[in-house]
XYZ file of C-alpha atoms in Angstrom:
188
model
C 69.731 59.487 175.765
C 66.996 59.502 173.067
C 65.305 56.524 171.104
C 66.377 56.036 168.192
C 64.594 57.379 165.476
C 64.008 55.026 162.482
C 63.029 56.408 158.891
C 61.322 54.869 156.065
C 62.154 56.452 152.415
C 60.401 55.890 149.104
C 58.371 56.998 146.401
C 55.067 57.889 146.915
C 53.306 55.034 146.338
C 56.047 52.296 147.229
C 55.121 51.196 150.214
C 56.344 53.824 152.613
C 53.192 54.320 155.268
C 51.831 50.618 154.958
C 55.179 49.396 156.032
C 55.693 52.310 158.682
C 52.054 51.419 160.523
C 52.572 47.493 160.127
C 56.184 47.898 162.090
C 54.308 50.511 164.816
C 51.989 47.979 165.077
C 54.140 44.963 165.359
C 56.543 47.002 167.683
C 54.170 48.827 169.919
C 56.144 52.192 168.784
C 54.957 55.625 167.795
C 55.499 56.850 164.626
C 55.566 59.692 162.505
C 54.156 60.507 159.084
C 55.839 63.118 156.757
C 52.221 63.578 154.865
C 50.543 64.494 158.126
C 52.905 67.832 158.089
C 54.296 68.760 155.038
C 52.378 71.637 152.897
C 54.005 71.574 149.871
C 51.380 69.018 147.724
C 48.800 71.531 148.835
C 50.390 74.258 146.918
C 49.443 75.535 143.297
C 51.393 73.286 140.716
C 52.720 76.219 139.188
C 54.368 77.121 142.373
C 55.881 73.162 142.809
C 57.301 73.332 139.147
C 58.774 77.122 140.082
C 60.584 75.026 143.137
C 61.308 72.863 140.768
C 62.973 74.339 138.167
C 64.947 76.057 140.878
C 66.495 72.524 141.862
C 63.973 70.993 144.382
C 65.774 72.291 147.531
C 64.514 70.283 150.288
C 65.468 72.363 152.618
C 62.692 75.174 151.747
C 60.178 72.595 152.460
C 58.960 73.706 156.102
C 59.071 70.960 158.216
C 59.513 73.136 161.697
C 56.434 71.266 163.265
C 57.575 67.690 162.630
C 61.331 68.406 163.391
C 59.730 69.749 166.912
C 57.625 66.042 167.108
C 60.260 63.925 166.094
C 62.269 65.626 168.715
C 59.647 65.292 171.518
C 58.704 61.527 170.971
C 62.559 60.147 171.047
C 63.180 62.374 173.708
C 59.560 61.797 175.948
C 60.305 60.605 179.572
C 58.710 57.485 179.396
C 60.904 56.605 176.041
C 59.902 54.353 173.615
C 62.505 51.909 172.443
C 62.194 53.629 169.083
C 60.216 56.022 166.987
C 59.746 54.964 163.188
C 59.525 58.079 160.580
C 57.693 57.725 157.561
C 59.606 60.877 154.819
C 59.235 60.686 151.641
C 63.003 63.312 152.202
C 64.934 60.744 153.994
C 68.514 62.388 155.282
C 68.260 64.937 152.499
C 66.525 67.247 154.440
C 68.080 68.665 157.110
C 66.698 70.108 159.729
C 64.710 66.260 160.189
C 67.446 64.112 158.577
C 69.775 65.172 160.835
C 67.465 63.365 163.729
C 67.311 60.210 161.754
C 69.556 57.373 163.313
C 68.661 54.306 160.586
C 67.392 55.173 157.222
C 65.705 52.764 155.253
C 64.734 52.896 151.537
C 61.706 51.151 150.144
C 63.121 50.059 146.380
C 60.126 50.591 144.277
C 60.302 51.189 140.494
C 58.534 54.128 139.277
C 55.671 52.459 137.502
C 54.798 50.379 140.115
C 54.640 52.972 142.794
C 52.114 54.797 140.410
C 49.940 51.642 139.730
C 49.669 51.580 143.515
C 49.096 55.530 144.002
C 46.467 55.445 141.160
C 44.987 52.061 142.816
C 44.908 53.798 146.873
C 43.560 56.485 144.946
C 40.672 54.417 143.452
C 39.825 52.327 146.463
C 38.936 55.513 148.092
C 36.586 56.384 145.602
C 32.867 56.175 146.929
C 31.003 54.282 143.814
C 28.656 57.466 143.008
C 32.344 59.420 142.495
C 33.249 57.896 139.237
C 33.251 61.472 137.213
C 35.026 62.530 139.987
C 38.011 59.965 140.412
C 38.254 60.168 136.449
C 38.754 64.153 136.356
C 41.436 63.798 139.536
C 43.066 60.510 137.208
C 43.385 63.116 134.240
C 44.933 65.893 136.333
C 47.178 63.348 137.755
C 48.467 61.324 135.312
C 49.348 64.726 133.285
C 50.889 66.406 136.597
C 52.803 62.996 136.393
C 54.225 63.494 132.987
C 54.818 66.873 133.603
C 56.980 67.043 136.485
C 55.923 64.508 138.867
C 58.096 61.727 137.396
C 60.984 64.030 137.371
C 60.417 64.649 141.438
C 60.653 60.928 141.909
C 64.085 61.227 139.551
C 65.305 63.852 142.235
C 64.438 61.981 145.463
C 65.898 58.598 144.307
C 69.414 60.371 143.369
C 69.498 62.503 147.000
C 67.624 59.977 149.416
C 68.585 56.597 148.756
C 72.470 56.826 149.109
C 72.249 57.958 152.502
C 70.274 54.625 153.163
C 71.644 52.251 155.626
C 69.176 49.532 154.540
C 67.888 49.600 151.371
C 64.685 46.766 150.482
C 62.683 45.480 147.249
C 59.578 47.594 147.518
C 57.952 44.497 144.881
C 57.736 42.772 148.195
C 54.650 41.285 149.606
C 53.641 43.460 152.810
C 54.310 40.096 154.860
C 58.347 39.591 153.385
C 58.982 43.366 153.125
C 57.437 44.235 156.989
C 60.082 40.771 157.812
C 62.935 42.164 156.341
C 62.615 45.763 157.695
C 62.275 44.332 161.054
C 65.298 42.447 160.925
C 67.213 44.674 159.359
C 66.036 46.894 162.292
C 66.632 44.865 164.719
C 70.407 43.677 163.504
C 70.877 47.207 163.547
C 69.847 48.226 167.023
């Protein structure tokens, strides 16, 4: 028998890894972070709008390595009681949805999910970087208008109906980590 493996859905931005690392934390659980596999962000943006424009198939997004992990950790011999998942692809990929036992989607509106990416992206910004952050802003922001927004269009229609759980990413970190924990825990 394997742990059950739980998975955290949202836009980039809403909330998705802060909530995953306060739950491993609070739970004393491994978990799993889509970002820390997943290739495609690293690819051209002409080649993303190509994938795209051919209808953002999830399933061409090569996941082989994190299937593999997920896999391992719910299935180690010393089990842990549960492995949490952070994917920004929820159950709408297959080859890792198809390991995911509870799904839970962060609710986040668009804009705020952006204020938050744009505001991560800022905080990381070393002060002698400002000509720097500004040029990656630009790049951003128009990547966002161009095709960007339209992704986040595309996940919310495929990923958040196959959520079991579904919480207000306008949540403090505090009420939001609450409710995914007893939603969690109701469930298991």
């Amino acid at each position: 028998m394997k742990a059950p493996v739980i998975a955290i859905s949202g836009h980039p931005g809403g909330g998705k890894t802060t909530l995953t690392k306060a739950l491993a934390m609070r739970l004393g659980v491994p978990a799993l972070h889509y970002d820390d596999f997943e290739t495609m962000t690293s690819r051209p943006p002409a080649d993303v709008r190509s994938w795209i424009e051919r209808g953002s198939d999830y399933d061409e997004i090569e996941l082989d390595r994190l299937a593999g992990e997920l896999v391992r950790l719910a299935g180690a011999g010393e089990r842990p009681k549960l492995v949490l998942f952070d994917t920004l692809l929820g159950r709408a990929h297959r080859q890792t949805g198809e390991l995911i036992d509870v799904l839970i989607w962060i609710d986040t509106p668009a804009d705020v999910a952006l204020a938050r990416k744009i505001g991560e992206a800022a905080a990381r910004a070393a002060p002698n970087e400002s000509a720097e952050f500004l040029g990656w802003l630009r790049a951003y922001l128009d990547h966002y208008q161009g095709f960007i927004s339209g992704t986040y269009d595309v996940q919310r229609k495929r990923v958040r109906p196959g959520a079991d759980i579904i919480l207000d990413g306008r949540l403090g970190q505090r009420e939001l980590t609450e409710q995914a924990l007893s939603a969690i825990l109701a469930r298991l």
